[in-house]
PDB file of N, CA and C in Angstrom:
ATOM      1  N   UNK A   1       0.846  -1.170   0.000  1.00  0.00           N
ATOM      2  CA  UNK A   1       0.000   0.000   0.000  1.00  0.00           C
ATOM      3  C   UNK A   1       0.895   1.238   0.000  1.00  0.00           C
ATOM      4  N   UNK A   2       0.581   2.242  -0.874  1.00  0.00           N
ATOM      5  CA  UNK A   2       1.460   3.407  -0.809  1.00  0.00           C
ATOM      6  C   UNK A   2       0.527   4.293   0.001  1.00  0.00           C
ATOM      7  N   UNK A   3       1.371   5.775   0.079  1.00  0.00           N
ATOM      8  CA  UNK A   3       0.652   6.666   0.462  1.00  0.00           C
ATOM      9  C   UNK A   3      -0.589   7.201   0.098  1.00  0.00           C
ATOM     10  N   UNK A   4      -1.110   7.254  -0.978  1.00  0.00           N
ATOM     11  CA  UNK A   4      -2.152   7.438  -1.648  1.00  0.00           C
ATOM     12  C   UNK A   4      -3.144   6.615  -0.991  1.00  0.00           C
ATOM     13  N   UNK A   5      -3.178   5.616  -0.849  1.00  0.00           N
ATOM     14  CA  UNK A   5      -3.845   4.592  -0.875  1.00  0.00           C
ATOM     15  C   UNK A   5      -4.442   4.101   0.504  1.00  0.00           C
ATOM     16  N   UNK A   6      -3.323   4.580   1.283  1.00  0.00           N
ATOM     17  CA  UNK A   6      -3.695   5.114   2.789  1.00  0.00           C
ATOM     18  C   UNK A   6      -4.703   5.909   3.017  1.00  0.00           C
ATOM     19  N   UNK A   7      -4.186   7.154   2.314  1.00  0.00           N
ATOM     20  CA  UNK A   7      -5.221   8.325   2.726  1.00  0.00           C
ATOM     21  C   UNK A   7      -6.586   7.797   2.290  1.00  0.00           C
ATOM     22  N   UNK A   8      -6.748   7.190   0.912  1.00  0.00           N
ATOM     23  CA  UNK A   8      -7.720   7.163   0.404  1.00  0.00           C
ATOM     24  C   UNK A   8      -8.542   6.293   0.829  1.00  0.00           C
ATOM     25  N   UNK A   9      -8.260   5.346   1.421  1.00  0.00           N
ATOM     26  CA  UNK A   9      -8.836   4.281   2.706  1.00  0.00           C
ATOM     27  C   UNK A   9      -9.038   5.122   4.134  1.00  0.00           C
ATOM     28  N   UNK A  10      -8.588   5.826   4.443  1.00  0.00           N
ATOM     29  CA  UNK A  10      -8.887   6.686   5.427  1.00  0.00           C
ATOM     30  C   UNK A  10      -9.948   7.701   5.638  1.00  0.00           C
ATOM     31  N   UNK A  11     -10.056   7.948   4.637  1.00  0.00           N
ATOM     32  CA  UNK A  11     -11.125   8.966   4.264  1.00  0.00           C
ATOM     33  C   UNK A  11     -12.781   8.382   4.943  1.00  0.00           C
ATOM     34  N   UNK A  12     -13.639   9.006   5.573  1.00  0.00           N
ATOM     35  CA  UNK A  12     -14.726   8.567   6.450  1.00  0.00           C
ATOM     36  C   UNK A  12     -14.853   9.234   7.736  1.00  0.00           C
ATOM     37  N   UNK A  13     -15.659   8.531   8.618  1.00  0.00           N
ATOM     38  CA  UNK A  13     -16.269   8.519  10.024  1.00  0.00           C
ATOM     39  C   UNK A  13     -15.455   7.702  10.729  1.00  0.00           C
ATOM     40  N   UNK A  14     -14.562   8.337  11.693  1.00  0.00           N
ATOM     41  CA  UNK A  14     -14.364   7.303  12.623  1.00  0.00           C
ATOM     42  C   UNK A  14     -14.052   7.525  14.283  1.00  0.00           C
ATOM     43  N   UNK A  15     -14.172   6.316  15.006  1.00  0.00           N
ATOM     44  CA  UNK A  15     -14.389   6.751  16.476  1.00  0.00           C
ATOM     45  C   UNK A  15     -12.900   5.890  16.882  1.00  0.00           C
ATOM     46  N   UNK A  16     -12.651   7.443  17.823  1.00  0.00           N
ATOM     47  CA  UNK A  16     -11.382   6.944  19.138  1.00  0.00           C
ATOM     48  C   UNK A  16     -11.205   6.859  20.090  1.00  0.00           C
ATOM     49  N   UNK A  17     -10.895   5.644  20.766  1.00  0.00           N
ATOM     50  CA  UNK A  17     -11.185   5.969  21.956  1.00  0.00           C
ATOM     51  C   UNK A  17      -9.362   5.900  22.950  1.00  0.00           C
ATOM     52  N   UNK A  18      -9.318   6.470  23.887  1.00  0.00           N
ATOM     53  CA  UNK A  18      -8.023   6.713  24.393  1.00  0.00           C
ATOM     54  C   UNK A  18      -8.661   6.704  26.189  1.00  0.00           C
ATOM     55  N   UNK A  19      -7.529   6.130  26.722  1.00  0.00           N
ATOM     56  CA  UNK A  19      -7.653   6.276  28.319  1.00  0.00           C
ATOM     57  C   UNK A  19      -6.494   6.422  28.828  1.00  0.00           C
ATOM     58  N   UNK A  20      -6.759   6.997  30.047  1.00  0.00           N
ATOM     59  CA  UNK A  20      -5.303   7.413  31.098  1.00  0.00           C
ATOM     60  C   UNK A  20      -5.547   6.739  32.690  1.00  0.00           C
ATOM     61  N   UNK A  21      -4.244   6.682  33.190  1.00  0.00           N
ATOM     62  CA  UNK A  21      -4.396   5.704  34.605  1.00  0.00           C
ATOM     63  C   UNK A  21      -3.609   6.852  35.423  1.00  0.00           C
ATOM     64  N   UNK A  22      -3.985   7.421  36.217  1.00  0.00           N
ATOM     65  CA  UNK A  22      -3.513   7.909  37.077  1.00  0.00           C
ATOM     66  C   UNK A  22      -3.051   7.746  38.578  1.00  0.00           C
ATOM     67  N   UNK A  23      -2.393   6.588  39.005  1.00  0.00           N
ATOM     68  CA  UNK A  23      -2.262   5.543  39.845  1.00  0.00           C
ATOM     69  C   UNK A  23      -2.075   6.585  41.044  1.00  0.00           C
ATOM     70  N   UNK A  24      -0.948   7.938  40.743  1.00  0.00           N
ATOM     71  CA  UNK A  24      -0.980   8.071  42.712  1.00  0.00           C
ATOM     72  C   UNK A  24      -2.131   9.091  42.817  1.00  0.00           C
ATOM     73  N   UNK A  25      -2.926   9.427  42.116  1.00  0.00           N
ATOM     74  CA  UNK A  25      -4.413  10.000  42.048  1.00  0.00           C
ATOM     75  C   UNK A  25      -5.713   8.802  42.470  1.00  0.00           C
ATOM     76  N   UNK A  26      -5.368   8.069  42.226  1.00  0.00           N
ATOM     77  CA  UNK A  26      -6.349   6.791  41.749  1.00  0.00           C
ATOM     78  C   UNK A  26      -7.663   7.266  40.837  1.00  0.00           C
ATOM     79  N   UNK A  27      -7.232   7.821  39.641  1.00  0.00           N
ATOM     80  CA  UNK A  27      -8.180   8.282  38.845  1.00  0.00           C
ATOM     81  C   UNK A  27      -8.046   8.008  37.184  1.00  0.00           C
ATOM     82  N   UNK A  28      -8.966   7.348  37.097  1.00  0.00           N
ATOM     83  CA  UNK A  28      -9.062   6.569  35.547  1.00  0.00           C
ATOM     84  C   UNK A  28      -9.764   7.852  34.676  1.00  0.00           C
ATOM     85  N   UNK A  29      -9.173   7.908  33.347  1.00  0.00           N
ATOM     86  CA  UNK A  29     -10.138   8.863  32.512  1.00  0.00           C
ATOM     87  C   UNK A  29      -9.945   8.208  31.333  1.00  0.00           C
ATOM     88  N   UNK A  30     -11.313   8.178  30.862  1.00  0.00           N
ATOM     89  CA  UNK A  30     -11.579   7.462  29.361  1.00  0.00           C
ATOM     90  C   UNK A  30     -12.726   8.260  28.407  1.00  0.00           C
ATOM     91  N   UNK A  31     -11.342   8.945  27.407  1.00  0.00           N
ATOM     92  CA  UNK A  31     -11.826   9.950  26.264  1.00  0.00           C
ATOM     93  C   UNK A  31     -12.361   9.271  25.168  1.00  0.00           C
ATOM     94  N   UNK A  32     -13.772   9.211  24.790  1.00  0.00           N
ATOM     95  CA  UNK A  32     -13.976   8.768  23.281  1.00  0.00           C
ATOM     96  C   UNK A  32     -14.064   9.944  22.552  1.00  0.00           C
ATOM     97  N   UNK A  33     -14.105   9.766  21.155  1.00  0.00           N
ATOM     98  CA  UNK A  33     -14.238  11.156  20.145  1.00  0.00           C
ATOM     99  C   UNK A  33     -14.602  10.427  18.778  1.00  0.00           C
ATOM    100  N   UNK A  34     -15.200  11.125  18.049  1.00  0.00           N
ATOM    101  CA  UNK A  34     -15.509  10.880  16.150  1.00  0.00           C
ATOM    102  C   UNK A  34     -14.788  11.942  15.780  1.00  0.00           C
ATOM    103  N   UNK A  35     -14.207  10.908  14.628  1.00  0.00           N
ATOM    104  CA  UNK A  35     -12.949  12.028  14.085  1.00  0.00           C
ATOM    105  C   UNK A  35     -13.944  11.913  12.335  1.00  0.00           C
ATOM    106  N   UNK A  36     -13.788  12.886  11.975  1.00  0.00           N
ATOM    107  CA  UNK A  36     -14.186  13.035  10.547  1.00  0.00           C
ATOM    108  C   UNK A  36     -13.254  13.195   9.342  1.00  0.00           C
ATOM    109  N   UNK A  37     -12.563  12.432   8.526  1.00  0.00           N
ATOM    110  CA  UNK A  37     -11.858  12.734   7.740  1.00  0.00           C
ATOM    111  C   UNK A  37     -12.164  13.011   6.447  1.00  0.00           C
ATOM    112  N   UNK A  38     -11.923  13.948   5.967  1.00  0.00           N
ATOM    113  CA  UNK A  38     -12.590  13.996   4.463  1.00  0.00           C
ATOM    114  C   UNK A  38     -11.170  14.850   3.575  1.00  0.00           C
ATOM    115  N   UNK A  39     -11.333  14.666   1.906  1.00  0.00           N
ATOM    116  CA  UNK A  39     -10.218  15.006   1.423  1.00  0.00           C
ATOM    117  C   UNK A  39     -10.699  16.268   0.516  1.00  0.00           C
ATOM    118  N   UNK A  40      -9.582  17.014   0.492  1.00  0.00           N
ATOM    119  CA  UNK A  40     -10.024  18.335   0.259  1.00  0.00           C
ATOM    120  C   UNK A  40      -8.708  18.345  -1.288  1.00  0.00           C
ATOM    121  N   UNK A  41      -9.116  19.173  -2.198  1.00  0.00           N
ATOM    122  CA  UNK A  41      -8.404  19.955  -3.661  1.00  0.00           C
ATOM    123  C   UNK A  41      -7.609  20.581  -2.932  1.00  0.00           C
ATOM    124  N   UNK A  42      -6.575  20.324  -3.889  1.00  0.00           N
ATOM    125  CA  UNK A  42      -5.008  20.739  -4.168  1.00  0.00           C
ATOM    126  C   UNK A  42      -4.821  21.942  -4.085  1.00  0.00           C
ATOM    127  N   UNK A  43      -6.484  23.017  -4.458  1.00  0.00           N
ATOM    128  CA  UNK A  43      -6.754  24.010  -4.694  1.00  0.00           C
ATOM    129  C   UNK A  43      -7.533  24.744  -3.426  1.00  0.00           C
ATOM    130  N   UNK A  44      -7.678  23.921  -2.510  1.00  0.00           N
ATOM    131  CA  UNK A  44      -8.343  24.283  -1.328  1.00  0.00           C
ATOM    132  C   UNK A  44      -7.595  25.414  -0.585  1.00  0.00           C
ATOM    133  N   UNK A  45      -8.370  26.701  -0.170  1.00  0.00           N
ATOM    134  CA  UNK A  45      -7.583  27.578   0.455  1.00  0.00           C
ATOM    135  C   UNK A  45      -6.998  27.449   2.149  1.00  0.00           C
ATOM    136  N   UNK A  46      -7.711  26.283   2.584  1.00  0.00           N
ATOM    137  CA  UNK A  46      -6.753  25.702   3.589  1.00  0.00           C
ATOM    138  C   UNK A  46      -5.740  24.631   3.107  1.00  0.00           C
ATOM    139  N   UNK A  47      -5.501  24.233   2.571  1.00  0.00           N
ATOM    140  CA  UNK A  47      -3.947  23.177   1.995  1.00  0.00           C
ATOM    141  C   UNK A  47      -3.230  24.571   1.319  1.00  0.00           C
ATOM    142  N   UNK A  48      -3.461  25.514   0.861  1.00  0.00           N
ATOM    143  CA  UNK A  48      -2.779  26.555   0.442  1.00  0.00           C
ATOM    144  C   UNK A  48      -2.097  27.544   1.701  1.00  0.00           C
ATOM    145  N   UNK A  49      -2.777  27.363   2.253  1.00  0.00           N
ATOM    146  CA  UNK A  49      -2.358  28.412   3.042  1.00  0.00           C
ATOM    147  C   UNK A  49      -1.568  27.508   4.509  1.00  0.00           C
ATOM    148  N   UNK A  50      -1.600  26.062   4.277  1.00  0.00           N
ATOM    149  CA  UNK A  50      -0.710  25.337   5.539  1.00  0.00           C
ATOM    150  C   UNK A  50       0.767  25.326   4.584  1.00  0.00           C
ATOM    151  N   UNK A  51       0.219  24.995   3.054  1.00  0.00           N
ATOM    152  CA  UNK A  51       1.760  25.278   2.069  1.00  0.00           C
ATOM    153  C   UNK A  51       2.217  26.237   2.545  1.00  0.00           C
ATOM    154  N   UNK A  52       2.222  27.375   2.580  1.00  0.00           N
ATOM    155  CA  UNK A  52       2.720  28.695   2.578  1.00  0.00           C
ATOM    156  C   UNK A  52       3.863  28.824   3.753  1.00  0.00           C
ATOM    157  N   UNK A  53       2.502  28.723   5.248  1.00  0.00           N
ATOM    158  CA  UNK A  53       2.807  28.336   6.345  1.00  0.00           C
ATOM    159  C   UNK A  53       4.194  27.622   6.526  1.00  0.00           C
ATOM    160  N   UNK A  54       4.388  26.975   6.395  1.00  0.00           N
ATOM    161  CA  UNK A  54       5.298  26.136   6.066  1.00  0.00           C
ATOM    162  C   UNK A  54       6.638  26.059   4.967  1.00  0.00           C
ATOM    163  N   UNK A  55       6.498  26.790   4.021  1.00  0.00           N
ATOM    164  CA  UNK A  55       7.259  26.624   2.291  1.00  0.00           C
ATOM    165  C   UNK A  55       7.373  26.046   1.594  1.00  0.00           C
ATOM    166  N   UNK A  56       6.020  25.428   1.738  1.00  0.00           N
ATOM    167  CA  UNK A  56       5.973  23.838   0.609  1.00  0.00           C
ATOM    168  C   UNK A  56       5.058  24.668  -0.935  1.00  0.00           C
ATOM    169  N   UNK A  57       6.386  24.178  -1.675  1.00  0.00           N
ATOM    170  CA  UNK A  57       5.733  24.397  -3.404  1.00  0.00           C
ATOM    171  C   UNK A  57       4.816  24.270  -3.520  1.00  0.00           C
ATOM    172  N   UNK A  58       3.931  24.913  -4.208  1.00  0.00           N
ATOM    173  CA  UNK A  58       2.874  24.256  -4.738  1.00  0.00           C
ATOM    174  C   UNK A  58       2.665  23.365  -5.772  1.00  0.00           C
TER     175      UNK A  58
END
């Protein structure tokens, strides 16, 4: 699988879930979240403007 092919399988709805142990607290925390991924043009004025940000060619 290349990079492409990643993203492009990635693309969707998806849920995360993450937890923490805080042993000399004795306090458990368990974060879920929906992450939304969607793919945006080459031409999009946010991918333009993280280029910039940054100094990546267009």
């Amino acid at each position: 699988m290349d990079l492409t092919e990643f993203i492009e399988r990635s693309i969707g709805r998806w849920r995360s879930q993450r937890s923490g142990h805080h042993l000399a607290f004795s306090h458990f925390e368990e974060i879920r979240s929906t992450i939304d991924i969607v793919a945006l043009e080459a031409d999009d004025s946010a991918v333009i403007d993280i280029c910039k940000l940054y100094d990546i060619a267009e």
